[in-house]
mmCIF file of N, CA and C in Angstrom:
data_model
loop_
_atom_site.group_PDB
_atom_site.id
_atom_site.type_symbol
_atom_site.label_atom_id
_atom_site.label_comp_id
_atom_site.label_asym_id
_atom_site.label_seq_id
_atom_site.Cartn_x
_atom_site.Cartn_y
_atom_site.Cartn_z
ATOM 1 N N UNK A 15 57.752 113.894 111.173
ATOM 2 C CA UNK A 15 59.006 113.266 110.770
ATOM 3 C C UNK A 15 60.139 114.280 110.638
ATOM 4 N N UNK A 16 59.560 115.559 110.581
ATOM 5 C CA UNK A 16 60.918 116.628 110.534
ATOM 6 C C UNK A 16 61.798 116.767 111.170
ATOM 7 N N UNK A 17 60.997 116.449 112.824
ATOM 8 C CA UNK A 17 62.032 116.409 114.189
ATOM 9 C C UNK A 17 62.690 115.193 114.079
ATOM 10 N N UNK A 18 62.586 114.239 113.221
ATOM 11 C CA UNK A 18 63.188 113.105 113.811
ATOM 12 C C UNK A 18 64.171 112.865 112.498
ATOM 13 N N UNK A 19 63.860 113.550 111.254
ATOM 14 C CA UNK A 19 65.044 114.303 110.402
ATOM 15 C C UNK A 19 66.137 114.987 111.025
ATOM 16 N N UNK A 20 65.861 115.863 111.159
ATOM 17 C CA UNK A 20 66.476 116.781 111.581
ATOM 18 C C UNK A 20 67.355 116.448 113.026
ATOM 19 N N UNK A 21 67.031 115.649 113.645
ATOM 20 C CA UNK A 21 67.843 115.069 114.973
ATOM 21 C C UNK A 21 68.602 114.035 114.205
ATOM 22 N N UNK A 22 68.968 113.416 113.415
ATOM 23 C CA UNK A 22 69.179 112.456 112.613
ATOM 24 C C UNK A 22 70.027 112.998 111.817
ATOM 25 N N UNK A 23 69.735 113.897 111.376
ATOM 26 C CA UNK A 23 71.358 115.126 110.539
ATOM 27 C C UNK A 23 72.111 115.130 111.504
ATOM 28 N N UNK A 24 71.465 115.749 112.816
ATOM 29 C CA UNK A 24 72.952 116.294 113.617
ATOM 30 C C UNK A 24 73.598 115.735 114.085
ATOM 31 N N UNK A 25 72.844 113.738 114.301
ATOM 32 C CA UNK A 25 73.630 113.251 114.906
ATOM 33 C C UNK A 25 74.532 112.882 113.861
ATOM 34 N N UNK A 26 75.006 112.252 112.331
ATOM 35 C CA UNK A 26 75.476 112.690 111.687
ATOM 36 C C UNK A 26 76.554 113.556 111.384
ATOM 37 N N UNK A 27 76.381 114.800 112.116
ATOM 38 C CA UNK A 27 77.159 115.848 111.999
ATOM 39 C C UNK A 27 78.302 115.488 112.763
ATOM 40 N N UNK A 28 77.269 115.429 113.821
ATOM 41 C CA UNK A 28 78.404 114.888 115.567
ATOM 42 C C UNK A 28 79.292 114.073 115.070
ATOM 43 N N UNK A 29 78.814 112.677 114.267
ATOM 44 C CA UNK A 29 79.804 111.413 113.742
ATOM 45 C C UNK A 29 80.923 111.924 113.112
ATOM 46 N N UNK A 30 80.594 112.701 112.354
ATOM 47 C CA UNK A 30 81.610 113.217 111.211
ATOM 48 C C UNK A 30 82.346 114.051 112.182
ATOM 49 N N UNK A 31 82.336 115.260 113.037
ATOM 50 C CA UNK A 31 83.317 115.805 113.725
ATOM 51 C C UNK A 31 83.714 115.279 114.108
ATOM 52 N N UNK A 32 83.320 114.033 114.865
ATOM 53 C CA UNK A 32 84.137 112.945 116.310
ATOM 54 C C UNK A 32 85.067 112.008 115.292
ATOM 55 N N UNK A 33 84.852 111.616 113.952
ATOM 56 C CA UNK A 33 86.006 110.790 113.064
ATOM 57 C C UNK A 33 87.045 111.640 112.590
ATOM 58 N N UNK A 34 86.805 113.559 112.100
ATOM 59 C CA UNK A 34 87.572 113.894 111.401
ATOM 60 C C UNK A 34 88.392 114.200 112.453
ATOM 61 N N UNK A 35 87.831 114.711 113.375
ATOM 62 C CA UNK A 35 88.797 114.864 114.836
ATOM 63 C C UNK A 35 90.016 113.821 114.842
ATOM 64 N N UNK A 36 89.337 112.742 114.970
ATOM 65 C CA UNK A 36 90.478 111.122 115.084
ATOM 66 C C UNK A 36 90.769 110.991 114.357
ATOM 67 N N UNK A 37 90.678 111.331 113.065
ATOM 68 C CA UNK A 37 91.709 111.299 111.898
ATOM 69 C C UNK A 37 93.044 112.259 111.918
ATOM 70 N N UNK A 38 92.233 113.272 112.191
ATOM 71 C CA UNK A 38 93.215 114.168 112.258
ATOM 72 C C UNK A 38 94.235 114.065 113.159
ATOM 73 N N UNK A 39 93.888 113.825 114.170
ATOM 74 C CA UNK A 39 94.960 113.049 115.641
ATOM 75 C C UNK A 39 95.805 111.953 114.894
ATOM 76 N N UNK A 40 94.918 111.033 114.329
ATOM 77 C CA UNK A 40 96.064 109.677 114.047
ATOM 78 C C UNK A 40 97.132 110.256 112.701
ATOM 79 N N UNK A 41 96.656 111.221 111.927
ATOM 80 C CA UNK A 41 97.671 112.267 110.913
ATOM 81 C C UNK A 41 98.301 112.826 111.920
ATOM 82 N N UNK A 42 98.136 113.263 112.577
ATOM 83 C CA UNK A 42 99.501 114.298 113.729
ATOM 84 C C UNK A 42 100.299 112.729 113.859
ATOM 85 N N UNK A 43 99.860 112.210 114.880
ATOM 86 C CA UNK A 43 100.712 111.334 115.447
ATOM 87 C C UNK A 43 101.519 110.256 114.535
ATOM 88 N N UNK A 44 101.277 109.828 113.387
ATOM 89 C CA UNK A 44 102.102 109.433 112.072
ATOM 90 C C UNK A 44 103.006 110.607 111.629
ATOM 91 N N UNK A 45 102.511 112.154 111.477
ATOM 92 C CA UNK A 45 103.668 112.884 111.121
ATOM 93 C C UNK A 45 104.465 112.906 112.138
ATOM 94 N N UNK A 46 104.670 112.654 113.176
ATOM 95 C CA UNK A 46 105.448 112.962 114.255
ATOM 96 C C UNK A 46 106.588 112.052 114.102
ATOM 97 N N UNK A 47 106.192 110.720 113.439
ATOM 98 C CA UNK A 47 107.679 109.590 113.388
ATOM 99 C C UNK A 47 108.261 109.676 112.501
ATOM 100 N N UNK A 48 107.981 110.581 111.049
ATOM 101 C CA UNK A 48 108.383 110.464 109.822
ATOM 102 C C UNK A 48 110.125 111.096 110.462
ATOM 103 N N UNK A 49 111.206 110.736 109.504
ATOM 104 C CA UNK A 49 112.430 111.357 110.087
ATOM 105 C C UNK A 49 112.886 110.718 108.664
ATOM 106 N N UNK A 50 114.110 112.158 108.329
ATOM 107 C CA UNK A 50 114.937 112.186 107.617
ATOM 108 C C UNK A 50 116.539 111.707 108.162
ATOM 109 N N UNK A 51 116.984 111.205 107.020
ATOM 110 C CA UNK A 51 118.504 110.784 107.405
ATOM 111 C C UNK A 51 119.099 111.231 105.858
ATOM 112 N N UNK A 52 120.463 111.279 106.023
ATOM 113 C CA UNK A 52 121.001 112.057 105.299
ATOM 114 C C UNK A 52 122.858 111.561 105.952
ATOM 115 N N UNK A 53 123.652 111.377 104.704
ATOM 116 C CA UNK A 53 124.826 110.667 104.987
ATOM 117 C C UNK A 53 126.195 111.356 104.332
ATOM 118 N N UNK A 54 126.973 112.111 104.757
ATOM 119 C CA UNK A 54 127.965 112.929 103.886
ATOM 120 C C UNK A 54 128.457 111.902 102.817
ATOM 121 N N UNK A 55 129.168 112.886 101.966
ATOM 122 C CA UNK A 55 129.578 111.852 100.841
ATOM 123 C C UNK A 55 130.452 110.667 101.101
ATOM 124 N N UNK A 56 131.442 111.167 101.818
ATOM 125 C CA UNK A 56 132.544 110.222 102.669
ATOM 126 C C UNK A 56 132.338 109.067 103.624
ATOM 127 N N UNK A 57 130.615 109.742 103.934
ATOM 128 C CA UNK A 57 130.687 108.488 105.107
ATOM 129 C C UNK A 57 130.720 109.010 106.500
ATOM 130 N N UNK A 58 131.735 109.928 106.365
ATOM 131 C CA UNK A 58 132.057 110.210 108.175
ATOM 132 C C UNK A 58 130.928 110.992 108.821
ATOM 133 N N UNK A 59 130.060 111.326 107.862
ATOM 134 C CA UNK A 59 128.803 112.033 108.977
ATOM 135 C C UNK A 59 127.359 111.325 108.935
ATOM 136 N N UNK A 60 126.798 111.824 110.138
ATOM 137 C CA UNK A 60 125.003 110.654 109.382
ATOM 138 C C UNK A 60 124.406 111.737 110.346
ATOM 139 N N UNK A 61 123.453 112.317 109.671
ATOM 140 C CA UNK A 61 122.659 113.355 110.470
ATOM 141 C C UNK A 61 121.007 112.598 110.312
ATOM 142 N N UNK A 62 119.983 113.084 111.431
ATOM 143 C CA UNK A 62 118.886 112.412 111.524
ATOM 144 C C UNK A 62 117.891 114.001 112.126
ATOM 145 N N UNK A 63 116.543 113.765 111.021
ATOM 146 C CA UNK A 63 115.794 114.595 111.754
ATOM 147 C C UNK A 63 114.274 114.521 111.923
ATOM 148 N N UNK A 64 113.852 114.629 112.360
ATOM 149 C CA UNK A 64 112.026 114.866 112.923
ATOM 150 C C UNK A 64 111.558 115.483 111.800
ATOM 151 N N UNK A 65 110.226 115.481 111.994
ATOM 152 C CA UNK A 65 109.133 115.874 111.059
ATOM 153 C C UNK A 65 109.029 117.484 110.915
ATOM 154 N N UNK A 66 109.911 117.843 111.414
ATOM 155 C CA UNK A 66 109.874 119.249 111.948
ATOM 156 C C UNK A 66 111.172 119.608 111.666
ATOM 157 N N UNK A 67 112.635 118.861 110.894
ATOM 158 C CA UNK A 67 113.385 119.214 110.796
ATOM 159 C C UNK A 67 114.710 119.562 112.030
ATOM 160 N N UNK A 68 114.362 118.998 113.117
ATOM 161 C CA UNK A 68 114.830 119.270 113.881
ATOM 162 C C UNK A 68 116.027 118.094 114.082
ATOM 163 N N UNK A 69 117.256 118.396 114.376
ATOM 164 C CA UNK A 69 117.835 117.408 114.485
ATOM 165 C C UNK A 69 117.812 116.476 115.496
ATOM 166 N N UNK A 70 117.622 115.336 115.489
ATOM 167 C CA UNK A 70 117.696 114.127 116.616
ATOM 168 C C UNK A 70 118.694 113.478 117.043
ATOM 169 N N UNK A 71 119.363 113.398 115.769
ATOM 170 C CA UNK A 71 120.596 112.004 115.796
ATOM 171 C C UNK A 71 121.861 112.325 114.834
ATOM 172 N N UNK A 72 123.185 113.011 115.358
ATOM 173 C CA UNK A 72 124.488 112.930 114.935
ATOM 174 C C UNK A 72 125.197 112.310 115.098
ATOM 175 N N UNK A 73 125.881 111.330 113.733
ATOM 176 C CA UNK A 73 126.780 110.104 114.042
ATOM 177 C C UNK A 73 128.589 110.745 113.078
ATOM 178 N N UNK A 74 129.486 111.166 113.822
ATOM 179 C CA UNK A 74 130.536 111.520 113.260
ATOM 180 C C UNK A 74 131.547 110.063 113.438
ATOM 181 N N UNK A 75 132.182 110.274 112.369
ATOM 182 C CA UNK A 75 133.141 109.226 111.859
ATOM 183 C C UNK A 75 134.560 109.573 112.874
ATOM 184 N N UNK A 76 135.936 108.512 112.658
ATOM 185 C CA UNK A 76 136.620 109.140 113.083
ATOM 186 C C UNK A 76 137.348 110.421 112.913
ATOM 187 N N UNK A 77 137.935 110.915 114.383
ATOM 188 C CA UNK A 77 138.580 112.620 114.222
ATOM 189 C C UNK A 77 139.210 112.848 113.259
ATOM 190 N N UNK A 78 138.886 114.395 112.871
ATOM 191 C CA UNK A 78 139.433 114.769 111.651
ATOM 192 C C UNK A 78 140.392 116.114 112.129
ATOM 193 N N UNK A 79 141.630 116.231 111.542
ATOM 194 C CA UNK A 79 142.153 117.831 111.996
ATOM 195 C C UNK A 79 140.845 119.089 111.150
ATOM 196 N N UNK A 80 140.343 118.693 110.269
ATOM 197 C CA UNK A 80 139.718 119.438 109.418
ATOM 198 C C UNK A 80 138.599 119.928 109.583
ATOM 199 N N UNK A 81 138.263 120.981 110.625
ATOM 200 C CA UNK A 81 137.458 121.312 111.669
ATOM 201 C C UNK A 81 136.343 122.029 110.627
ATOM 202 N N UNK A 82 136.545 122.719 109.723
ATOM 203 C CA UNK A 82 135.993 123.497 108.996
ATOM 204 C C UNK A 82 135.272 122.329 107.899
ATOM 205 N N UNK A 83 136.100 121.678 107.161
ATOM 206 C CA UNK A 83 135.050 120.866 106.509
ATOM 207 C C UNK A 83 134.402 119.901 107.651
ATOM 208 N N UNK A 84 134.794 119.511 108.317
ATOM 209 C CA UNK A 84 133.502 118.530 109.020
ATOM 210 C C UNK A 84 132.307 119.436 109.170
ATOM 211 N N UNK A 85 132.427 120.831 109.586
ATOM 212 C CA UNK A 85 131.665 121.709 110.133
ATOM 213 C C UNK A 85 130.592 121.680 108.796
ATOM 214 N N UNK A 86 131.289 121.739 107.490
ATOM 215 C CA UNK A 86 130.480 122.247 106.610
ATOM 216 C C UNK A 86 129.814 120.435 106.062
ATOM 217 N N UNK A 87 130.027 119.477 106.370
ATOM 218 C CA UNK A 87 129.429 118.345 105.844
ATOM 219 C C UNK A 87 128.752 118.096 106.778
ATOM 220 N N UNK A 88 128.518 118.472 108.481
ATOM 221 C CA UNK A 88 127.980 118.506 109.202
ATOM 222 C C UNK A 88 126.127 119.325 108.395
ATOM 223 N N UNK A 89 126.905 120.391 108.646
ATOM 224 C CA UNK A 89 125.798 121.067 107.919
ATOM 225 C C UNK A 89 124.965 120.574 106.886
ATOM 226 N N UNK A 90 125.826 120.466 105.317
ATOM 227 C CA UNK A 90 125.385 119.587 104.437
ATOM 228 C C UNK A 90 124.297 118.758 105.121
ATOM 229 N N UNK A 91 124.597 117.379 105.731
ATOM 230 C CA UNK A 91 123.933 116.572 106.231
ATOM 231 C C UNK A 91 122.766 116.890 106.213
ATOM 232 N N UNK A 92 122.508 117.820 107.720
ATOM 233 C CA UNK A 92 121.452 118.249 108.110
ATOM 234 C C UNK A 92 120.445 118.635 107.297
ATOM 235 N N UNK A 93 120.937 119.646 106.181
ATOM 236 C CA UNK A 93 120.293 119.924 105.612
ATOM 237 C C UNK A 93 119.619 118.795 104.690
ATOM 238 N N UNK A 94 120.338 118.140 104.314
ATOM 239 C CA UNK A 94 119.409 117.366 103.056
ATOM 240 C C UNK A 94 118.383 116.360 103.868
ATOM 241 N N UNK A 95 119.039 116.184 105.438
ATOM 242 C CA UNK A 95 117.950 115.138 105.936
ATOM 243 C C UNK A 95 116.736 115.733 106.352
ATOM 244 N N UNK A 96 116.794 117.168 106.546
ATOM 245 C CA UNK A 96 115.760 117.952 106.837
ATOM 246 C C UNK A 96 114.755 117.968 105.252
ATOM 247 N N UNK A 97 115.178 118.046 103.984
ATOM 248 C CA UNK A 97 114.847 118.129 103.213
ATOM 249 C C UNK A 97 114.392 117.101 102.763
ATOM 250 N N UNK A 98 114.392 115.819 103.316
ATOM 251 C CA UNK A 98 113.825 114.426 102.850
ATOM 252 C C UNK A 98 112.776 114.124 103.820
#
């Protein structure tokens, strides 16, 4: 009965690698859609990002002469949607 123990663990073993494997795949592929958004205070910006922080999606309001603050609520944005 030892051999037929012992073949009986490993298949076992096999099960458990071949699920944590596919678990682990279906965890990648759920972190992959998670995405942050993030909205300046005003409104005029909407930044969007991946699971990875990366930006996807910039929505600017209408033109502003104010090149420097958009620049910096631009930023803002990003950042907090990266951070959510």
């Amino acid at each position: 009965m030892s051999g037929f123990e012992d073949e009986f663990r490993e298949q076992q073993v096999r099960a458990l690698r071949r699920n944590s494997a596919k678990v682990m795949a279906e965890a990648v592929a759920r972190s992959r859609e998670i995405t942050g958004t993030a909205t300046s205070p005003d409104g005029s910006v909407r930044a969007v990002v991946d699971s990875t922080g990366m930006l996807t999606s910039l929505e600017l309001g209408p033109a502003r002469r104010d090149h420097a603050a958009l620049a910096a609520q631009v930023t803002a944005a990003v950042q907090r949607a990266a951070a959510r």
